[in-house]
Short mmCIF file of C-alpha atoms in Angstrom, two decimals:
data_model
loop_
_atom_site.label_atom_id
_atom_site.label_comp_id
_atom_site.label_asym_id
_atom_site.label_seq_id
_atom_site.Cartn_x
_atom_site.Cartn_y
_atom_site.Cartn_z
CA UNK A 771 -120.65 -85.81 -58.47
CA UNK A 772 -118.49 -82.82 -57.74
CA UNK A 773 -116.29 -84.78 -55.38
CA UNK A 774 -115.28 -86.37 -58.45
CA UNK A 775 -114.90 -83.42 -60.80
CA UNK A 776 -112.66 -81.44 -57.71
CA UNK A 777 -110.28 -85.02 -58.04
CA UNK A 778 -110.70 -84.86 -61.63
CA UNK A 779 -109.11 -81.03 -61.66
CA UNK A 780 -106.41 -81.63 -58.98
CA UNK A 781 -105.61 -84.65 -60.57
CA UNK A 782 -105.26 -82.02 -63.99
CA UNK A 783 -104.10 -79.44 -62.10
CA UNK A 784 -100.97 -81.41 -60.47
CA UNK A 785 -100.05 -83.13 -64.61
CA UNK A 786 -99.77 -79.27 -66.09
CA UNK A 787 -97.52 -78.60 -62.38
CA UNK A 788 -95.64 -81.62 -63.74
CA UNK A 789 -95.63 -81.20 -66.88
CA UNK A 790 -94.07 -77.32 -67.42
CA UNK A 791 -91.48 -78.46 -64.76
CA UNK A 792 -90.44 -80.47 -67.46
CA UNK A 793 -88.93 -77.48 -69.62
CA UNK A 794 -88.02 -76.13 -66.63
CA UNK A 795 -86.09 -78.92 -65.99
CA UNK A 796 -84.65 -78.95 -69.45
CA UNK A 797 -82.89 -76.07 -69.31
CA UNK A 798 -81.80 -76.05 -66.00
CA UNK A 799 -79.72 -78.95 -67.43
CA UNK A 800 -78.84 -78.02 -71.11
CA UNK A 801 -77.02 -74.59 -69.22
CA UNK A 802 -75.21 -77.28 -66.16
CA UNK A 803 -73.88 -78.65 -69.49
CA UNK A 804 -72.74 -75.34 -70.85
CA UNK A 805 -71.34 -74.05 -68.56
CA UNK A 806 -68.83 -77.05 -67.83
CA UNK A 807 -66.39 -76.17 -69.99
CA UNK A 808 -63.44 -78.67 -70.94
CA UNK A 809 -60.02 -78.63 -68.32
CA UNK A 810 -56.85 -77.25 -70.24
CA UNK A 811 -55.64 -80.50 -72.11
CA UNK A 812 -52.63 -81.39 -69.41
CA UNK A 813 -49.64 -83.10 -71.09
CA UNK A 814 -50.09 -86.85 -70.43
CA UNK A 815 -46.63 -89.05 -69.76
CA UNK A 816 -45.06 -92.83 -68.98
CA UNK A 817 -45.97 -92.66 -65.52
CA UNK A 818 -50.13 -91.22 -65.34
CA UNK A 819 -50.47 -94.06 -67.95
CA UNK A 820 -49.11 -96.49 -65.75
CA UNK A 821 -51.18 -94.95 -63.26
CA UNK A 822 -54.72 -94.88 -64.40
CA UNK A 823 -54.44 -98.54 -66.34
CA UNK A 824 -53.58 -99.83 -62.61
CA UNK A 825 -56.41 -98.19 -60.73
CA UNK A 826 -59.14 -98.68 -63.52
CA UNK A 827 -57.59 -102.19 -63.25
CA UNK A 828 -58.18 -102.46 -59.24
CA UNK A 829 -61.50 -100.47 -59.91
CA UNK A 830 -63.04 -102.45 -61.80
CA UNK A 831 -62.42 -106.13 -59.52
CA UNK A 832 -63.06 -103.90 -56.66
CA UNK A 833 -66.32 -103.17 -59.03
CA UNK A 834 -67.01 -107.71 -59.65
CA UNK A 835 -67.37 -107.15 -55.09
CA UNK A 836 -71.21 -106.85 -56.10
CA UNK A 837 -71.40 -109.87 -57.91
CA UNK A 838 -69.60 -111.81 -55.21
CA UNK A 839 -71.54 -109.81 -52.79
CA UNK A 840 -75.08 -110.98 -54.50
CA UNK A 841 -73.96 -114.38 -54.59
CA UNK A 842 -72.98 -114.99 -51.06
CA UNK A 843 -76.02 -112.84 -49.40
CA UNK A 844 -78.23 -114.97 -52.21
CA UNK A 845 -77.10 -117.96 -51.31
CA UNK A 846 -76.93 -117.33 -47.67
CA UNK A 847 -80.78 -116.45 -48.01
CA UNK A 848 -83.69 -118.57 -48.37
CA UNK A 849 -84.79 -119.76 -51.43
CA UNK A 850 -88.03 -117.14 -51.83
CA UNK A 851 -85.85 -114.35 -51.06
CA UNK A 852 -83.36 -115.16 -53.82
CA UNK A 853 -84.73 -113.19 -56.19
CA UNK A 854 -85.62 -110.09 -53.85
CA UNK A 855 -81.42 -110.15 -52.59
CA UNK A 856 -80.25 -110.50 -55.83
CA UNK A 857 -82.15 -107.20 -56.78
CA UNK A 858 -81.24 -105.37 -53.91
CA UNK A 859 -77.82 -105.94 -54.58
CA UNK A 860 -78.19 -104.98 -58.40
CA UNK A 861 -80.01 -102.02 -57.71
CA UNK A 862 -78.13 -100.26 -55.18
CA UNK A 863 -74.60 -99.70 -56.89
CA UNK A 864 -77.30 -97.01 -59.21
CA UNK A 865 -78.25 -95.80 -56.40
CA UNK A 866 -74.98 -95.64 -55.02
CA UNK A 867 -73.33 -94.04 -58.00
CA UNK A 868 -76.52 -91.47 -58.62
CA UNK A 869 -75.63 -90.42 -55.15
CA UNK A 870 -71.38 -90.18 -55.17
CA UNK A 871 -71.52 -88.00 -58.06
CA UNK A 872 -74.52 -85.64 -57.20
CA UNK A 873 -72.72 -85.27 -54.23
CA UNK A 874 -71.19 -87.48 -52.11
CA UNK A 875 -67.68 -87.46 -54.50
CA UNK A 876 -68.00 -83.86 -52.72
CA UNK A 877 -68.55 -84.36 -50.09
CA UNK A 878 -65.68 -86.84 -49.90
CA UNK A 879 -63.08 -85.63 -51.70
CA UNK A 880 -64.05 -81.58 -52.29
CA UNK A 881 -61.88 -78.80 -50.80
CA UNK A 882 -64.42 -77.33 -47.69
CA UNK A 883 -63.43 -77.56 -44.25
CA UNK A 884 -61.91 -80.01 -41.57
CA UNK A 885 -65.76 -81.40 -41.27
CA UNK A 886 -67.16 -82.06 -45.15
CA UNK A 887 -66.01 -80.85 -48.32
CA UNK A 888 -68.18 -78.26 -49.98
CA UNK A 889 -67.22 -78.16 -53.91
CA UNK A 890 -66.25 -80.32 -56.38
CA UNK A 891 -70.44 -81.79 -56.88
CA UNK A 892 -71.48 -83.64 -60.42
CA UNK A 893 -67.66 -83.76 -60.56
CA UNK A 894 -66.41 -80.76 -62.67
CA UNK A 895 -63.64 -80.24 -65.32
CA UNK A 896 -60.37 -80.61 -63.08
CA UNK A 897 -56.85 -80.70 -63.87
CA UNK A 898 -56.11 -84.32 -61.78
CA UNK A 899 -53.26 -85.26 -63.04
CA UNK A 900 -51.06 -82.17 -62.04
CA UNK A 901 -49.81 -83.01 -58.98
CA UNK A 902 -48.63 -81.23 -55.39
CA UNK A 903 -48.33 -77.04 -56.58
CA UNK A 904 -48.90 -77.80 -60.44
CA UNK A 905 -52.57 -78.64 -59.17
CA UNK A 906 -55.63 -77.04 -60.56
CA UNK A 907 -58.66 -77.38 -59.05
CA UNK A 908 -60.76 -78.03 -56.17
CA UNK A 909 -60.10 -82.38 -54.90
CA UNK A 910 -56.66 -80.87 -53.11
CA UNK A 911 -57.61 -84.42 -50.82
CA UNK A 912 -56.32 -86.31 -54.03
CA UNK A 913 -53.37 -84.33 -55.63
CA UNK A 914 -50.85 -86.90 -54.96
CA UNK A 915 -52.08 -89.09 -57.50
CA UNK A 916 -51.24 -88.08 -60.56
CA UNK A 917 -54.09 -90.33 -62.56
CA UNK A 918 -57.19 -89.15 -64.63
CA UNK A 919 -59.81 -86.78 -62.75
CA UNK A 920 -62.49 -89.71 -63.89
CA UNK A 921 -59.72 -92.81 -62.42
CA UNK A 922 -59.96 -91.27 -58.88
CA UNK A 923 -63.57 -91.02 -58.99
CA UNK A 924 -64.54 -94.46 -60.65
CA UNK A 925 -62.39 -96.13 -57.94
CA UNK A 926 -63.55 -94.24 -55.14
CA UNK A 927 -66.93 -94.67 -56.46
CA UNK A 928 -67.21 -98.27 -55.84
CA UNK A 929 -65.38 -98.57 -52.41
CA UNK A 930 -69.04 -95.43 -51.75
CA UNK A 931 -71.56 -99.27 -54.08
CA UNK A 932 -69.49 -101.27 -51.16
CA UNK A 933 -70.51 -99.59 -48.10
CA UNK A 934 -74.11 -99.87 -49.25
CA UNK A 935 -74.15 -102.49 -50.77
CA UNK A 936 -73.46 -104.57 -46.63
CA UNK A 937 -76.55 -103.53 -45.11
CA UNK A 938 -78.25 -105.73 -48.30
CA UNK A 939 -78.19 -109.00 -46.63
CA UNK A 940 -78.08 -107.93 -42.85
CA UNK A 941 -81.75 -106.91 -43.51
CA UNK A 942 -82.49 -109.38 -46.15
CA UNK A 943 -85.87 -111.67 -45.62
CA UNK A 944 -88.39 -108.46 -44.63
CA UNK A 945 -87.32 -104.93 -45.64
CA UNK A 946 -89.43 -103.15 -47.63
CA UNK A 947 -87.65 -102.50 -51.25
CA UNK A 948 -88.56 -99.32 -51.63
CA UNK A 949 -86.78 -98.63 -47.85
CA UNK A 950 -83.88 -100.13 -48.55
CA UNK A 951 -82.71 -98.36 -51.55
CA UNK A 952 -83.93 -94.81 -49.77
CA UNK A 953 -81.95 -95.49 -47.10
CA UNK A 954 -78.67 -96.80 -49.30
CA UNK A 955 -79.21 -92.80 -50.63
CA UNK A 956 -78.49 -91.19 -47.59
CA UNK A 957 -75.56 -94.22 -46.33
CA UNK A 958 -73.43 -93.10 -49.12
CA UNK A 959 -74.32 -89.39 -48.66
CA UNK A 960 -73.09 -90.66 -44.28
CA UNK A 961 -70.11 -92.87 -45.74
CA UNK A 962 -69.15 -89.34 -47.55
CA UNK A 963 -69.00 -87.42 -45.23
CA UNK A 964 -67.18 -89.56 -42.66
CA UNK A 965 -64.62 -90.46 -45.15
CA UNK A 966 -63.94 -87.27 -45.72
CA UNK A 967 -62.48 -86.80 -42.17
CA UNK A 968 -60.14 -89.24 -43.20
CA UNK A 969 -58.87 -89.85 -46.84
CA UNK A 970 -60.26 -85.86 -47.46
CA UNK A 971 -57.93 -84.55 -45.63
CA UNK A 972 -59.92 -83.95 -42.41
CA UNK A 973 -59.75 -83.45 -38.75
CA UNK A 974 -59.03 -86.73 -38.03
CA UNK A 975 -56.45 -87.89 -40.55
CA UNK A 976 -54.74 -84.55 -38.97
CA UNK A 977 -55.00 -85.49 -35.75
CA UNK A 978 -52.97 -89.43 -37.02
CA UNK A 979 -55.74 -91.40 -38.01
CA UNK A 980 -54.79 -93.82 -39.84
CA UNK A 981 -57.08 -96.21 -42.76
CA UNK A 982 -55.64 -97.43 -46.06
CA UNK A 983 -58.60 -98.88 -47.66
CA UNK A 984 -61.43 -99.41 -45.53
CA UNK A 985 -61.57 -101.00 -42.23
CA UNK A 986 -63.48 -98.10 -41.55
CA UNK A 987 -64.22 -95.79 -44.69
CA UNK A 988 -66.25 -98.39 -45.72
CA UNK A 989 -66.88 -102.01 -43.69
CA UNK A 990 -68.13 -100.46 -40.73
CA UNK A 991 -69.83 -97.48 -41.25
CA UNK A 992 -71.59 -99.72 -43.92
CA UNK A 993 -71.88 -102.20 -39.96
CA UNK A 994 -73.30 -99.56 -38.13
CA UNK A 995 -75.78 -98.92 -41.10
CA UNK A 996 -76.72 -101.90 -40.63
CA UNK A 997 -76.48 -102.72 -37.58
CA UNK A 998 -79.48 -100.13 -36.85
CA UNK A 999 -81.05 -100.94 -39.61
CA UNK A 1000 -81.34 -104.55 -38.05
CA UNK A 1001 -82.68 -103.83 -34.75
CA UNK A 1002 -85.43 -101.38 -35.90
CA UNK A 1003 -86.89 -104.69 -38.21
CA UNK A 1004 -86.94 -106.74 -35.56
CA UNK A 1005 -86.37 -110.33 -36.29
CA UNK A 1006 -87.44 -112.20 -38.81
CA UNK A 1007 -90.80 -114.08 -38.70
CA UNK A 1008 -90.34 -117.12 -36.71
CA UNK A 1009 -86.45 -116.43 -35.37
CA UNK A 1010 -86.63 -116.94 -32.07
CA UNK A 1011 -89.77 -119.16 -29.86
CA UNK A 1012 -91.37 -120.19 -26.64
CA UNK A 1013 -89.93 -123.21 -25.77
CA UNK A 1014 -92.30 -126.51 -25.43
CA UNK A 1015 -92.32 -128.90 -23.01
CA UNK A 1016 -90.80 -131.12 -24.85
CA UNK A 1017 -88.35 -129.81 -26.44
CA UNK A 1018 -85.08 -130.05 -25.56
CA UNK A 1019 -82.98 -127.18 -24.40
CA UNK A 1020 -79.58 -126.62 -24.58
CA UNK A 1021 -77.60 -123.82 -24.34
CA UNK A 1022 -76.38 -123.64 -27.97
CA UNK A 1023 -79.68 -122.89 -29.44
CA UNK A 1024 -81.18 -120.97 -26.25
CA UNK A 1025 -81.04 -117.14 -26.69
CA UNK A 1026 -79.92 -115.01 -23.59
CA UNK A 1027 -84.27 -114.20 -23.00
CA UNK A 1028 -84.78 -118.02 -22.96
CA UNK A 1029 -86.42 -118.30 -26.28
CA UNK A 1030 -85.40 -120.67 -29.03
CA UNK A 1031 -83.10 -119.64 -31.49
CA UNK A 1032 -84.86 -121.64 -34.69
CA UNK A 1033 -81.72 -122.68 -37.65
CA UNK A 1034 -83.07 -121.39 -40.84
CA UNK A 1035 -80.54 -122.85 -43.37
CA UNK A 1036 -78.55 -121.25 -46.30
CA UNK A 1037 -80.68 -122.36 -49.22
CA UNK A 1038 -77.92 -122.08 -51.81
CA UNK A 1039 -74.46 -123.57 -50.47
CA UNK A 1040 -72.79 -123.33 -53.75
CA UNK A 1041 -73.15 -120.00 -54.64
CA UNK A 1042 -72.14 -118.53 -50.89
CA UNK A 1043 -68.70 -120.10 -51.59
CA UNK A 1044 -68.36 -119.55 -55.00
CA UNK A 1045 -69.39 -115.52 -54.14
CA UNK A 1046 -66.10 -115.49 -51.78
CA UNK A 1047 -64.27 -116.39 -53.53
CA UNK A 1048 -64.91 -113.51 -55.99
CA UNK A 1049 -65.42 -111.11 -52.89
CA UNK A 1050 -61.58 -112.29 -52.09
CA UNK A 1051 -60.34 -112.40 -55.46
CA UNK A 1052 -61.64 -108.61 -55.74
CA UNK A 1053 -59.89 -107.77 -52.28
CA UNK A 1054 -56.83 -108.00 -53.98
CA UNK A 1055 -58.38 -105.41 -55.62
CA UNK A 1056 -59.53 -103.41 -53.07
CA UNK A 1057 -56.59 -103.32 -51.16
CA UNK A 1058 -53.60 -103.42 -53.67
CA UNK A 1059 -55.81 -100.27 -55.82
CA UNK A 1060 -55.41 -97.75 -52.55
CA UNK A 1061 -52.39 -97.02 -53.52
CA UNK A 1062 -53.75 -94.85 -57.38
CA UNK A 1063 -50.27 -95.69 -57.57
CA UNK A 1064 -48.34 -97.95 -59.67
CA UNK A 1065 -45.69 -98.70 -57.08
CA UNK A 1066 -44.77 -102.15 -57.52
CA UNK A 1067 -43.74 -103.21 -54.24
CA UNK A 1068 -45.85 -101.82 -52.78
CA UNK A 1069 -48.50 -103.49 -54.52
CA UNK A 1070 -46.73 -106.91 -54.33
CA UNK A 1071 -46.80 -106.37 -50.82
CA UNK A 1072 -50.20 -105.49 -49.90
CA UNK A 1073 -51.60 -107.87 -51.82
CA UNK A 1074 -49.67 -111.24 -50.73
CA UNK A 1075 -50.28 -109.06 -47.38
CA UNK A 1076 -54.30 -109.52 -48.31
CA UNK A 1077 -54.01 -113.49 -49.28
CA UNK A 1078 -52.18 -114.27 -45.75
CA UNK A 1079 -55.07 -112.01 -43.87
CA UNK A 1080 -57.85 -113.77 -45.28
CA UNK A 1081 -56.42 -117.38 -45.27
CA UNK A 1082 -55.88 -116.95 -41.04
CA UNK A 1083 -59.49 -115.73 -41.16
CA UNK A 1084 -60.97 -119.00 -42.78
CA UNK A 1085 -58.67 -120.79 -41.10
CA UNK A 1086 -59.72 -118.94 -37.49
CA UNK A 1087 -63.44 -119.00 -37.93
CA UNK A 1088 -63.44 -122.65 -39.18
CA UNK A 1089 -61.70 -123.92 -36.15
CA UNK A 1090 -63.01 -122.09 -33.68
CA UNK A 1091 -67.21 -122.84 -35.20
CA UNK A 1092 -66.17 -126.15 -34.79
CA UNK A 1093 -65.12 -126.07 -31.62
CA UNK A 1094 -69.28 -124.65 -30.93
CA UNK A 1095 -71.08 -126.86 -32.95
CA UNK A 1096 -68.92 -129.64 -32.83
CA UNK A 1097 -68.78 -129.97 -35.92
CA UNK A 1098 -67.12 -127.94 -39.67
CA UNK A 1099 -69.40 -125.56 -40.59
CA UNK A 1100 -68.70 -124.15 -44.47
CA UNK A 1101 -70.53 -121.14 -43.68
CA UNK A 1102 -68.34 -120.13 -41.46
CA UNK A 1103 -65.79 -121.19 -43.36
CA UNK A 1104 -66.88 -118.60 -45.91
CA UNK A 1105 -67.45 -115.67 -43.29
CA UNK A 1106 -64.11 -115.75 -42.44
CA UNK A 1107 -61.94 -115.31 -44.81
CA UNK A 1108 -64.54 -112.82 -45.53
CA UNK A 1109 -63.37 -111.63 -41.76
CA UNK A 1110 -59.61 -111.83 -42.66
CA UNK A 1111 -59.53 -109.74 -45.25
CA UNK A 1112 -61.85 -107.08 -43.65
CA UNK A 1113 -59.41 -107.30 -40.76
CA UNK A 1114 -55.95 -106.47 -43.15
CA UNK A 1115 -58.15 -103.91 -44.83
CA UNK A 1116 -56.94 -100.65 -42.64
CA UNK A 1117 -53.39 -102.12 -42.40
CA UNK A 1118 -52.33 -103.55 -45.59
CA UNK A 1119 -49.74 -101.34 -46.41
CA UNK A 1120 -47.71 -100.74 -42.99
CA UNK A 1121 -47.53 -104.47 -41.44
CA UNK A 1122 -45.47 -107.28 -41.69
CA UNK A 1123 -46.24 -110.74 -43.41
CA UNK A 1124 -46.53 -113.04 -39.02
CA UNK A 1125 -48.74 -109.35 -38.39
CA UNK A 1126 -50.87 -109.65 -41.47
CA UNK A 1127 -51.27 -113.76 -40.09
CA UNK A 1128 -51.98 -112.94 -36.41
CA UNK A 1129 -54.90 -110.52 -37.71
CA UNK A 1130 -56.41 -112.25 -39.94
CA UNK A 1131 -56.26 -114.60 -37.57
CA UNK A 1132 -58.02 -113.08 -35.02
CA UNK A 1133 -60.76 -112.34 -37.34
CA UNK A 1134 -61.76 -115.59 -38.00
CA UNK A 1135 -62.21 -116.08 -34.68
CA UNK A 1136 -63.89 -112.41 -33.99
CA UNK A 1137 -66.71 -113.05 -36.42
CA UNK A 1138 -67.61 -116.74 -35.42
CA UNK A 1139 -68.26 -115.47 -30.95
CA UNK A 1140 -70.23 -111.59 -32.63
CA UNK A 1141 -72.05 -114.69 -34.56
CA UNK A 1142 -73.23 -116.07 -31.62
CA UNK A 1143 -73.54 -113.75 -29.75
CA UNK A 1144 -76.17 -111.56 -31.96
CA UNK A 1145 -77.48 -114.71 -32.62
CA UNK A 1146 -78.23 -114.92 -28.35
CA UNK A 1147 -79.50 -111.63 -28.39
CA UNK A 1148 -81.75 -112.26 -30.53
CA UNK A 1149 -80.23 -109.99 -33.03
CA UNK A 1150 -81.41 -111.46 -36.39
CA UNK A 1151 -78.30 -111.00 -39.28
CA UNK A 1152 -79.14 -113.66 -42.05
CA UNK A 1153 -75.96 -113.51 -43.27
CA UNK A 1154 -73.61 -112.35 -40.42
CA UNK A 1155 -73.14 -108.88 -42.33
CA UNK A 1156 -72.20 -107.38 -38.75
CA UNK A 1157 -70.19 -109.20 -37.31
CA UNK A 1158 -67.89 -109.68 -40.82
CA UNK A 1159 -67.17 -106.05 -41.48
CA UNK A 1160 -68.40 -103.73 -38.05
CA UNK A 1161 -66.83 -106.41 -35.26
CA UNK A 1162 -63.91 -107.35 -37.89
CA UNK A 1163 -63.79 -103.36 -39.25
CA UNK A 1164 -63.10 -102.54 -36.19
CA UNK A 1165 -60.37 -104.66 -34.87
CA UNK A 1166 -58.46 -103.96 -37.98
CA UNK A 1167 -58.68 -100.77 -37.41
CA UNK A 1168 -57.03 -100.46 -33.50
CA UNK A 1169 -54.73 -102.93 -35.61
CA UNK A 1170 -53.49 -100.13 -36.69
CA UNK A 1171 -52.27 -99.36 -34.13
CA UNK A 1172 -50.84 -102.85 -32.75
CA UNK A 1173 -49.24 -103.81 -35.50
CA UNK A 1174 -48.28 -100.86 -38.12
CA UNK A 1175 -44.18 -100.44 -38.80
CA UNK A 1176 -41.98 -97.98 -38.35
CA UNK A 1177 -42.39 -95.75 -40.65
CA UNK A 1178 -38.71 -96.73 -42.00
CA UNK A 1179 -39.49 -100.20 -42.79
CA UNK A 1180 -41.07 -99.65 -46.50
CA UNK A 1181 -40.13 -97.45 -48.94
CA UNK A 1182 -43.78 -96.06 -49.63
CA UNK A 1183 -44.41 -95.40 -45.60
CA UNK A 1184 -43.62 -91.84 -46.05
CA UNK A 1185 -46.31 -91.04 -48.86
CA UNK A 1186 -48.92 -93.48 -47.77
CA UNK A 1187 -48.16 -93.46 -43.59
CA UNK A 1188 -47.47 -90.03 -43.02
CA UNK A 1189 -46.69 -91.00 -39.61
CA UNK A 1190 -43.14 -90.26 -37.35
CA UNK A 1191 -43.65 -93.79 -35.34
CA UNK A 1192 -45.13 -97.08 -35.74
CA UNK A 1193 -47.57 -98.55 -33.74
CA UNK A 1194 -47.60 -100.17 -29.89
CA UNK A 1195 -45.63 -103.90 -31.11
CA UNK A 1196 -43.31 -101.93 -32.44
CA UNK A 1197 -41.78 -98.93 -30.21
CA UNK A 1198 -44.04 -96.70 -31.22
CA UNK A 1199 -45.77 -95.67 -28.37
CA UNK A 1200 -49.54 -95.46 -27.93
CA UNK A 1201 -50.43 -92.22 -29.47
CA UNK A 1202 -51.55 -93.88 -33.40
CA UNK A 1203 -53.65 -96.18 -30.91
CA UNK A 1204 -55.47 -94.51 -28.57
CA UNK A 1205 -56.24 -92.05 -32.25
CA UNK A 1206 -57.41 -94.28 -33.47
CA UNK A 1207 -59.99 -95.42 -31.53
CA UNK A 1208 -61.18 -92.35 -30.88
CA UNK A 1209 -61.18 -92.03 -34.34
CA UNK A 1210 -63.40 -95.58 -34.05
CA UNK A 1211 -66.17 -93.93 -31.85
CA UNK A 1212 -66.31 -90.81 -33.49
CA UNK A 1213 -67.31 -92.64 -36.36
CA UNK A 1214 -69.15 -94.88 -34.40
CA UNK A 1215 -71.37 -92.29 -33.16
CA UNK A 1216 -71.87 -90.18 -36.19
CA UNK A 1217 -73.07 -93.52 -38.02
CA UNK A 1218 -75.58 -94.81 -35.92
CA UNK A 1219 -77.65 -91.71 -35.28
CA UNK A 1220 -77.76 -90.59 -38.64
CA UNK A 1221 -78.78 -94.31 -39.53
CA UNK A 1222 -81.21 -94.05 -37.28
CA UNK A 1223 -82.58 -90.64 -38.51
CA UNK A 1224 -82.58 -91.68 -42.09
CA UNK A 1225 -84.46 -95.43 -41.43
CA UNK A 1226 -86.61 -93.60 -38.43
CA UNK A 1227 -87.49 -91.05 -41.19
CA UNK A 1228 -87.90 -93.06 -43.77
CA UNK A 1229 -90.40 -94.87 -41.59
CA UNK A 1230 -92.20 -92.39 -41.10
CA UNK A 1231 -92.64 -91.23 -44.24
CA UNK A 1232 -93.73 -94.46 -46.03
CA UNK A 1233 -96.66 -94.73 -42.39
CA UNK A 1234 -97.57 -91.44 -43.92
CA UNK A 1235 -98.40 -91.94 -46.95
CA UNK A 1236 -99.17 -95.95 -46.27
CA UNK A 1237 -103.28 -96.96 -45.59
CA UNK A 1238 -102.73 -97.29 -42.20
CA UNK A 1239 -101.74 -93.70 -41.70
CA UNK A 1240 -105.03 -93.61 -39.15
CA UNK A 1241 -103.21 -96.14 -36.61
CA UNK A 1242 -100.15 -95.45 -34.43
CA UNK A 1243 -96.86 -94.72 -36.14
CA UNK A 1244 -94.45 -97.91 -35.42
CA UNK A 1245 -90.73 -97.54 -37.31
CA UNK A 1246 -90.61 -101.27 -37.45
CA UNK A 1247 -94.07 -102.46 -39.43
CA UNK A 1248 -93.64 -99.13 -41.68
CA UNK A 1249 -90.13 -100.48 -42.38
CA UNK A 1250 -91.42 -104.13 -42.94
CA UNK A 1251 -92.96 -106.18 -45.49
CA UNK A 1252 -97.06 -107.34 -44.51
CA UNK A 1253 -97.15 -110.39 -42.55
CA UNK A 1254 -98.28 -112.75 -45.02
CA UNK A 1255 -95.81 -111.52 -47.88
CA UNK A 1256 -92.77 -112.61 -45.69
CA UNK A 1257 -94.17 -115.81 -44.90
CA UNK A 1258 -95.10 -116.80 -48.23
CA UNK A 1259 -91.43 -114.83 -49.69
CA UNK A 1260 -90.59 -111.27 -50.99
CA UNK A 1261 -89.68 -113.16 -53.74
CA UNK A 1262 -93.36 -112.88 -54.46
CA UNK A 1263 -93.52 -108.97 -54.49
CA UNK A 1264 -91.71 -109.89 -57.79
CA UNK A 1265 -92.97 -109.88 -61.73
CA UNK A 1266 -90.98 -113.00 -61.66
CA UNK A 1267 -92.29 -114.64 -58.20
CA UNK A 1268 -95.07 -116.29 -57.67
CA UNK A 1269 -98.77 -114.86 -58.12
CA UNK A 1270 -98.97 -112.86 -54.26
CA UNK A 1271 -102.82 -112.78 -54.46
CA UNK A 1272 -102.99 -116.98 -54.57
CA UNK A 1273 -100.23 -116.25 -52.23
CA UNK A 1274 -101.66 -115.08 -49.18
CA UNK A 1275 -105.33 -116.53 -49.95
CA UNK A 1276 -103.01 -120.15 -49.31
CA UNK A 1277 -101.30 -118.49 -46.32
CA UNK A 1278 -104.74 -117.09 -44.73
CA UNK A 1279 -106.47 -120.76 -45.03
CA UNK A 1280 -103.11 -121.87 -43.54
CA UNK A 1281 -103.49 -119.80 -40.84
CA UNK A 1282 -106.77 -120.31 -40.22
CA UNK A 1283 -106.60 -124.54 -40.70
CA UNK A 1284 -103.87 -123.37 -37.64
CA UNK A 1285 -105.88 -122.21 -35.41
CA UNK A 1286 -107.83 -125.20 -35.52
CA UNK A 1287 -106.47 -127.31 -34.73
CA UNK A 1288 -105.07 -125.39 -31.57
CA UNK A 1289 -108.15 -124.67 -30.26
CA UNK A 1290 -109.04 -128.52 -31.57
CA UNK A 1291 -106.18 -130.26 -29.07
CA UNK A 1292 -105.29 -127.43 -27.20
CA UNK A 1293 -102.29 -126.06 -28.14
CA UNK A 1294 -100.32 -123.62 -27.28
CA UNK A 1295 -97.17 -121.67 -28.63
#
């Protein structure tokens, strides 16, 4: 009895503490709002209006890419996990919005040092449309763009959300929803720091590293975070099994470790194909909007290059997948288009159309070989996020150092490229190529280390607050749902899904029946 009273007393104290904090939080919020005075009015001009309309339009296209990701990922996964995948794609942008507003935008573009921005948190007022020497504010790395600060923030936010969304499909069908949400918040912060190095006027930009629309800044960062999640989570149950004596063993369905690769087919390729078209459309905004100005010549060139890159990616992936599987694959057509778009993203403002075709085609080929290699290595990526975003993002960044035109080739190169020489194949030498390789390596190491720490820390936190804290800590078990939940499908964990208790009972009964048959007929896996 005294024990119960102590628990009640602790609960009351906890509630009192929470309610006591609410007035303090409200007062702090009021003080912050009152201190955030409005910026001095500026005189709008037709050029500022045109630039703003263009950036907001393309930002909306990039935002709509989240629908494409949701369709592709849910279509590629099994039907029992469709609700979960859709939920992750929906919530991740909300999480990214808060993370980027509170800290991310300041880390990425705020004035600070060569490593990180140290100002501009919670989006303070700013005389953003004033440019050059007339600029007054704490986002000096963006002072060249004559658009309001809100437009700059919105467009860059859509990129941050894209980086976080990449992880969703790679860890699908086995991760706990809470673990994914927490990691998404932390990845946006990691993305913002490395983004500062390249787009925020940091040390990589000063060294000459160039990534126009984000092959490394967005796609490789999301890909590295996804890869670490895959490695720590381990494959889905039943994805790789031992061969039975009666199985026909072929090199196509055998891993490097002698296991059998079990096909887990996509449940809705119609959805995945629709999502691919949405993403391809969104990419026209993704790449062209990165001009942040309504420069008609630059916009037209970037859009056409993006289209060519995606088309050649589809052709490259279709051809090489046909060679490997001896029949065409719609899944690789989808990922080939995405691979081509990712590959051309870094260089779309700096290369000519023939170079774009070659870059996109190579991206399509790479995505096939990368997917096969990961599968044979027993690295389970249900939607191919790592081959598309990490492998092709890396290739696209290298392509800048190989195929960038001489800066005098295009009228916009002085503003966007900012270097005296182009890539290796156009008389620029090896300096740009080595800088690109150095930047890829540095961003990769930083993101891998932070992602690994984040995943392990999240797993340990879940372990400490769970009922299994008495057992030994295992990061994979802490991050994953229970085996019976994975077998019956993660949708059972949502209110819209089936009754989890009934499904668990059915799972246990099926397991008992299976073991009974194994004992009766002396069957082993």
